[in-house]
Tab-separated table of N, CA, C and O in Angstrom:
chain	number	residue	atom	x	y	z
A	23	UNK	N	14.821	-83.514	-43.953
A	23	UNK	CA	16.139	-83.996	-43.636
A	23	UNK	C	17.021	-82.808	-43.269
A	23	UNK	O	16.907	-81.780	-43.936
A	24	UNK	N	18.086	-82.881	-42.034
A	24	UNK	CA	18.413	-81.659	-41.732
A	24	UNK	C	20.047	-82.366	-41.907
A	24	UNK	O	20.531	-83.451	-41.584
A	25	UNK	N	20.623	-81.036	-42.643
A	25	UNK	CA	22.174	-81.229	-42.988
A	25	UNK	C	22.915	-80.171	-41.881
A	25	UNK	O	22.973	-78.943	-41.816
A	26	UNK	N	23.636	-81.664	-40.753
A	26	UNK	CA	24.219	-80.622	-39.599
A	26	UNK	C	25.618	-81.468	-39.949
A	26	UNK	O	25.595	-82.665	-40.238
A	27	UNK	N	26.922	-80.613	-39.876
A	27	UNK	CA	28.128	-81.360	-40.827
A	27	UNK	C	28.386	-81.100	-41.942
A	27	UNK	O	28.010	-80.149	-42.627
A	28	UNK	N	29.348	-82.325	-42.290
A	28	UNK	CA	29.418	-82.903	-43.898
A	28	UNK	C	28.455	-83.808	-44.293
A	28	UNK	O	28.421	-85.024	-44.107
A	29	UNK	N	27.648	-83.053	-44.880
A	29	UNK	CA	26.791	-83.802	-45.997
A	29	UNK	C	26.706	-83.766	-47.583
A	29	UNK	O	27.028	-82.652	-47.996
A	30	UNK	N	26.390	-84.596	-48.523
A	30	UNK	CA	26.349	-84.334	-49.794
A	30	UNK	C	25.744	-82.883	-50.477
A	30	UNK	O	25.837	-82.308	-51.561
A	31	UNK	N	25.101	-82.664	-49.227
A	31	UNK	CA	24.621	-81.009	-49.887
A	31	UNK	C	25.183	-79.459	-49.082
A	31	UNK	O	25.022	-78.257	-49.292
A	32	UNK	N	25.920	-80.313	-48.065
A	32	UNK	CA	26.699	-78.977	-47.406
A	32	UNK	C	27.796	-78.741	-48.213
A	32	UNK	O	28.652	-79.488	-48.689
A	33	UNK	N	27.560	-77.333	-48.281
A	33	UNK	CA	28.416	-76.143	-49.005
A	33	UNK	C	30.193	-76.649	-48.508
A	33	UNK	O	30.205	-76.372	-47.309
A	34	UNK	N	31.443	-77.161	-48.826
A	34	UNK	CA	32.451	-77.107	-48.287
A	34	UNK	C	33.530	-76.540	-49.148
A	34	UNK	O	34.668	-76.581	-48.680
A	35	UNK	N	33.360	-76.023	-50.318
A	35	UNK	CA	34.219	-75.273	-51.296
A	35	UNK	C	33.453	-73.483	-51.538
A	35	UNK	O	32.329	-72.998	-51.663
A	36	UNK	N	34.870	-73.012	-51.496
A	36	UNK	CA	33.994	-71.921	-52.308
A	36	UNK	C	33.572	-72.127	-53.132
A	36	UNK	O	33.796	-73.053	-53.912
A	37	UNK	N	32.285	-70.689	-53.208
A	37	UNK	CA	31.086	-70.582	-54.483
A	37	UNK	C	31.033	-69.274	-54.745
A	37	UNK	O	31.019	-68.223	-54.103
A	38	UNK	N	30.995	-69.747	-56.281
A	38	UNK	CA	30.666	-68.444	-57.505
A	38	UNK	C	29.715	-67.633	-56.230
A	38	UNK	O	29.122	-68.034	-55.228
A	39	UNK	N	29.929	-66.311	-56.861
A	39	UNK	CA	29.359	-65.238	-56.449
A	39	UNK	C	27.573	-65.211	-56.552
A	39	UNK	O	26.663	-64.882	-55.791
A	40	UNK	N	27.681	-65.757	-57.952
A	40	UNK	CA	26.262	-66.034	-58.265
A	40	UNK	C	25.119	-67.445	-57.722
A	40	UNK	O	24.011	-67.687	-58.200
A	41	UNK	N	25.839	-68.213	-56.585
A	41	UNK	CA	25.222	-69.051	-56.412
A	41	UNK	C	24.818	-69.001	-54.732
A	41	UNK	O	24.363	-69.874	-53.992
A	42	UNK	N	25.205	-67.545	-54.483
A	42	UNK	CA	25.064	-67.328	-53.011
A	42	UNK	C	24.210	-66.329	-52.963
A	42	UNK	O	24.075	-65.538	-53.897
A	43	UNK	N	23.497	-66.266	-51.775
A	43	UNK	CA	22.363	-65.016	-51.339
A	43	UNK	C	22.498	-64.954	-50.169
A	43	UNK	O	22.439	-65.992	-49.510
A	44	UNK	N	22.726	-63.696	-49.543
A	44	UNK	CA	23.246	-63.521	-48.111
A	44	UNK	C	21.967	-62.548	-47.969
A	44	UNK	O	21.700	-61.696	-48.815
A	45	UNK	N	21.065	-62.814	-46.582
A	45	UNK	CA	19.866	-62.288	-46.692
A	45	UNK	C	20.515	-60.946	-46.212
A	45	UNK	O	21.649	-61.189	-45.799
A	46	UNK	N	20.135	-59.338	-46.100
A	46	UNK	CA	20.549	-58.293	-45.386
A	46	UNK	C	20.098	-58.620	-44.224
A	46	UNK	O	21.099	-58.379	-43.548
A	47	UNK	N	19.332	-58.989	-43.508
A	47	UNK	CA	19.059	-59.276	-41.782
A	47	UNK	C	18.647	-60.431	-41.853
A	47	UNK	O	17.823	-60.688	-42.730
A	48	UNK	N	19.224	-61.762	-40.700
A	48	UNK	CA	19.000	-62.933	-40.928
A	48	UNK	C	17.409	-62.769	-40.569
A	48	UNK	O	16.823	-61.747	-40.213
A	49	UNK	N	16.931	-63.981	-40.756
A	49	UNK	CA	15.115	-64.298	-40.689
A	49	UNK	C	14.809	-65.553	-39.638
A	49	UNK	O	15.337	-66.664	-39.634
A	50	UNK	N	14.160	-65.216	-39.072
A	50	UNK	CA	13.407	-66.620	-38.164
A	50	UNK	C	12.941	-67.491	-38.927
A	50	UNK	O	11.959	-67.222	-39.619
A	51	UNK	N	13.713	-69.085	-38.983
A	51	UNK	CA	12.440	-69.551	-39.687
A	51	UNK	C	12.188	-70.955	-38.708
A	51	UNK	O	12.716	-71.329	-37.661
A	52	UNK	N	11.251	-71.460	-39.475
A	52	UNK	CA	10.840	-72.829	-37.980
A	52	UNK	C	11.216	-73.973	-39.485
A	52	UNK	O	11.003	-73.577	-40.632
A	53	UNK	N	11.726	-75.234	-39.213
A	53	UNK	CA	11.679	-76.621	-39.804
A	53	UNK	C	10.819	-77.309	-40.375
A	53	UNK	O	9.676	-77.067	-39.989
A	54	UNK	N	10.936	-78.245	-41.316
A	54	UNK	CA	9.894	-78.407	-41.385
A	54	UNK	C	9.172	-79.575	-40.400
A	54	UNK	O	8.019	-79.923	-40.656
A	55	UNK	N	9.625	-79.938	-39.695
A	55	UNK	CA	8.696	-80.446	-38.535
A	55	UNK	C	8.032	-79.301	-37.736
A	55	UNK	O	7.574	-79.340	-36.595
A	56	UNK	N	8.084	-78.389	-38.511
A	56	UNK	CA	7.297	-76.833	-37.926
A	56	UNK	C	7.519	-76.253	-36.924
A	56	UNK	O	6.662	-75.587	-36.343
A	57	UNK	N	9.012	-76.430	-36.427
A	57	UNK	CA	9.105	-76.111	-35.079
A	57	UNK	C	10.335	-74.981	-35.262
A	57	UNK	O	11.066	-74.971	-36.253
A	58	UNK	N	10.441	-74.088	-34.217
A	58	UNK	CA	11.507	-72.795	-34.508
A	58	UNK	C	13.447	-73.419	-34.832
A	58	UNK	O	14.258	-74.077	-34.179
A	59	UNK	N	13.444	-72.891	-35.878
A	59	UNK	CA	14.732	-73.184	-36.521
A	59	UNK	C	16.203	-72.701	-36.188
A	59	UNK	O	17.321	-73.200	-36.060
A	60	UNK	N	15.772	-71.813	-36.137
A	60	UNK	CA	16.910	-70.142	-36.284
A	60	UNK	C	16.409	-69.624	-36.705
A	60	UNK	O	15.232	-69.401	-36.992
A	61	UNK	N	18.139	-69.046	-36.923
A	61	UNK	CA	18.151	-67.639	-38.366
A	61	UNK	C	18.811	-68.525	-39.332
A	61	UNK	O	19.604	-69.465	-39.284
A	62	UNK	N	17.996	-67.669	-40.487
A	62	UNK	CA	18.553	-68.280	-41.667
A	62	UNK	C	19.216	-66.859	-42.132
A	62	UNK	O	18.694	-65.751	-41.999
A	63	UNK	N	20.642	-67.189	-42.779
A	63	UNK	CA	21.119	-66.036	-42.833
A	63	UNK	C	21.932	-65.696	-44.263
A	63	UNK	O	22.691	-64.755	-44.498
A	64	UNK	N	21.418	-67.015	-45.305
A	64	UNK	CA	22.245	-66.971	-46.372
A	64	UNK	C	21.656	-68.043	-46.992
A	64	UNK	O	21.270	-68.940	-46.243
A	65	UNK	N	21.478	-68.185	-48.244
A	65	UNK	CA	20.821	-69.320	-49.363
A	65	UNK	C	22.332	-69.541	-50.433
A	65	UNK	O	22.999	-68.672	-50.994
A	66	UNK	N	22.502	-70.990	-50.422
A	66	UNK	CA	23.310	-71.553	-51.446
A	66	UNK	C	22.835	-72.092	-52.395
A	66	UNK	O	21.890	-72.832	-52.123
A	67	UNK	N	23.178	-72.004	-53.677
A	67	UNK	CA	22.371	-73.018	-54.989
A	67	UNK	C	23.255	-74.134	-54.811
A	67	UNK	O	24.453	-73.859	-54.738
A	68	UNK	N	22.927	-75.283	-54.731
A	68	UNK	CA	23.701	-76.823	-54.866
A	68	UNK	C	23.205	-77.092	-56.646
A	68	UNK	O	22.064	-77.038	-57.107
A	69	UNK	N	24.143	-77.303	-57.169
A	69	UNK	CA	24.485	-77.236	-59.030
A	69	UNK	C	23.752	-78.713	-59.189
A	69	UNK	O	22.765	-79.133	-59.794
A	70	UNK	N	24.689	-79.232	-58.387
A	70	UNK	CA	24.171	-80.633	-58.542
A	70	UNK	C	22.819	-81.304	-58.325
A	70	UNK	O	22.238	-82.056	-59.107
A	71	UNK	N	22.499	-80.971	-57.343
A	71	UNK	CA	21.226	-81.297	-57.079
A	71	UNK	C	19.908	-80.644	-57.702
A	71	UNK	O	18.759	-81.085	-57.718
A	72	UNK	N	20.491	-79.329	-58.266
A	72	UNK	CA	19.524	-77.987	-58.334
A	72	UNK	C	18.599	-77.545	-57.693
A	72	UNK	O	17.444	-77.531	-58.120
A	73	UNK	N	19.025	-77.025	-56.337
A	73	UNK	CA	18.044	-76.991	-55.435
A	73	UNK	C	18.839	-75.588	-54.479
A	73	UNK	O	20.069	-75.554	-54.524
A	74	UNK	N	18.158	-74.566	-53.711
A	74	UNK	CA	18.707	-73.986	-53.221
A	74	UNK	C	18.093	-74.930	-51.407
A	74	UNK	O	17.025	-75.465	-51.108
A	75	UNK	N	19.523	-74.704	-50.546
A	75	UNK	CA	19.772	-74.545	-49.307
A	75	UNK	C	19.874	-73.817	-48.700
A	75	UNK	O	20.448	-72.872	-49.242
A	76	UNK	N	19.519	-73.587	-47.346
A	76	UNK	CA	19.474	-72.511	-46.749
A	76	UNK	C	20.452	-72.416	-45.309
A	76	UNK	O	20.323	-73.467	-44.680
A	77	UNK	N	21.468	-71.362	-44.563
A	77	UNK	CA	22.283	-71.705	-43.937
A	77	UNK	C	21.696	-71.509	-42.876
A	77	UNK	O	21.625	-70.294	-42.693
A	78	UNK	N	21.035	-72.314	-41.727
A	78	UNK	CA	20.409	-72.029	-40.229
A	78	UNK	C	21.520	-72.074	-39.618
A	78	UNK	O	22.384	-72.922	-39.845
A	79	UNK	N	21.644	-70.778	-38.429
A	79	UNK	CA	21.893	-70.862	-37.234
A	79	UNK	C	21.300	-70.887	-36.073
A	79	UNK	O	20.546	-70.008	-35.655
A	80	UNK	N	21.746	-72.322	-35.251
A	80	UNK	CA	20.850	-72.832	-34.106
A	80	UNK	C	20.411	-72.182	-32.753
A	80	UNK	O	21.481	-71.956	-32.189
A	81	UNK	N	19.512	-71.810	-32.030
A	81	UNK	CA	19.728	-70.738	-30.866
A	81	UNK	C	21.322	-71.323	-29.997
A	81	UNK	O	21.949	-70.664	-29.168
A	82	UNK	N	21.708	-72.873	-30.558
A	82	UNK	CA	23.627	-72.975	-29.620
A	82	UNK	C	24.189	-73.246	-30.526
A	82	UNK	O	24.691	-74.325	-30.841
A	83	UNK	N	24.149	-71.624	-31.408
A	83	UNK	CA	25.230	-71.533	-32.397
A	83	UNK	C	25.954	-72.774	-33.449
A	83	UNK	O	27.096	-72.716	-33.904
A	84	UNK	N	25.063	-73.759	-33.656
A	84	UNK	CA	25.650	-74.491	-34.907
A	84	UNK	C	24.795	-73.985	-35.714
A	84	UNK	O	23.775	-73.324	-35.520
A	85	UNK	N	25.597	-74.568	-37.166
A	85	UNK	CA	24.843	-74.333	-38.611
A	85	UNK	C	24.552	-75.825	-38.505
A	85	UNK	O	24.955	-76.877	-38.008
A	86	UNK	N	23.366	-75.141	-39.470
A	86	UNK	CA	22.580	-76.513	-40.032
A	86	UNK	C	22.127	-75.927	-41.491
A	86	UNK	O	21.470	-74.917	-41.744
A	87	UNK	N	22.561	-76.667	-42.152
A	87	UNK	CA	22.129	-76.676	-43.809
A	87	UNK	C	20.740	-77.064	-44.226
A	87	UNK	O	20.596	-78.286	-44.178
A	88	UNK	N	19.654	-76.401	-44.628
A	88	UNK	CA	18.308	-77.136	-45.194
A	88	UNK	C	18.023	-76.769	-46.040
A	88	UNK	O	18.321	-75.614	-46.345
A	89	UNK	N	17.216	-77.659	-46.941
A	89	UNK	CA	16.337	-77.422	-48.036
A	89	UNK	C	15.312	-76.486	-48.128
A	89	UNK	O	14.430	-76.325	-47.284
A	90	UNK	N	15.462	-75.786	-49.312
A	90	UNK	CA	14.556	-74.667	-49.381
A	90	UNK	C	13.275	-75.044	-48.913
A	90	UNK	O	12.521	-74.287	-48.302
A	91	UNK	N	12.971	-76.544	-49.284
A	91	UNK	CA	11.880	-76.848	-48.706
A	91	UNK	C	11.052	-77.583	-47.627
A	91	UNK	O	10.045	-78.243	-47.884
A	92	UNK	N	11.589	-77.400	-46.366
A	92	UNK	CA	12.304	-77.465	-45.473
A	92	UNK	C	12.462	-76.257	-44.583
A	92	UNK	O	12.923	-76.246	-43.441
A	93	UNK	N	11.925	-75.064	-45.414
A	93	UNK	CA	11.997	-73.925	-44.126
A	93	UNK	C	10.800	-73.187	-44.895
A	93	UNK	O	10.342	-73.312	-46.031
A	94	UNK	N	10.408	-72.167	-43.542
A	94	UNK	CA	9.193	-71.777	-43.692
A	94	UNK	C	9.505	-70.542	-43.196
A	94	UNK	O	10.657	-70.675	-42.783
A	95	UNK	N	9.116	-69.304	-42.974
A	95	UNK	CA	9.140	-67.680	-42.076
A	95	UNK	C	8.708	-68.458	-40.735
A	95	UNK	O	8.068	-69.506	-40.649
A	96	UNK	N	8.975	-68.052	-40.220
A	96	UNK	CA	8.539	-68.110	-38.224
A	96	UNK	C	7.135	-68.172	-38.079
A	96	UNK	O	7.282	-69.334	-37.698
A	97	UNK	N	6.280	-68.061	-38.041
A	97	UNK	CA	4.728	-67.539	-37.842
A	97	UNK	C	4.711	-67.601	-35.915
A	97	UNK	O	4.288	-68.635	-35.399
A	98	UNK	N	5.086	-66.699	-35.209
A	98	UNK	CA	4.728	-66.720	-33.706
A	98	UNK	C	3.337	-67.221	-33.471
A	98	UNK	O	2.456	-66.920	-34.277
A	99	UNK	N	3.081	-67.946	-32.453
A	99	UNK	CA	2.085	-68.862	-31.987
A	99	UNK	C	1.269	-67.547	-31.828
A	99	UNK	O	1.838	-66.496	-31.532
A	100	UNK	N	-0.275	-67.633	-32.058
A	100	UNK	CA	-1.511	-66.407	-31.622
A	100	UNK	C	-2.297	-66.691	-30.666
A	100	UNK	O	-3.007	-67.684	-30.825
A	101	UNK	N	-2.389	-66.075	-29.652
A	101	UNK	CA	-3.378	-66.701	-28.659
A	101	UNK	C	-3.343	-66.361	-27.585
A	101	UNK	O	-4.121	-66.841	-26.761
């Protein structure tokens, strides 16, 4: 499920210091329909849910919010 907007698990208040992870260089990652995502460039803990999210940016610049599980590293196609 991909959170693009307001959704029940998009981040819209500030957050404790401790519930954020801002990666030092964003990361490629692909969806989990396995296909290229963005960059992911920051992880939020959602309290409620207890689950961390992850903040994608789209190659046309929107965010999209996903589940940790839900993203994967890039793996470039071999061949």
């Amino acid at each position: 499920m991909t959170f693009t907007g307001t959704c029940s698990t998009t981040p819209t208040a500030p957050r404790d210091a401790a519930t954020v992870r801002r990666l030092e260089a964003p990361q490629e990652v692909d969806v989990a329909i396995w296909e290229p995502g963005g960059l992911l460039d920051a992880w939020v803990f959602n309290r409620r849910d207890g689950e961390w999210i992850g903040r994608v940016r789209r190659p046309d610049g929107t965010i999209t919010w996903l589940r940790s599980t839900e993203l994967r590293v890039h793996q470039a196609p071999t061949g």
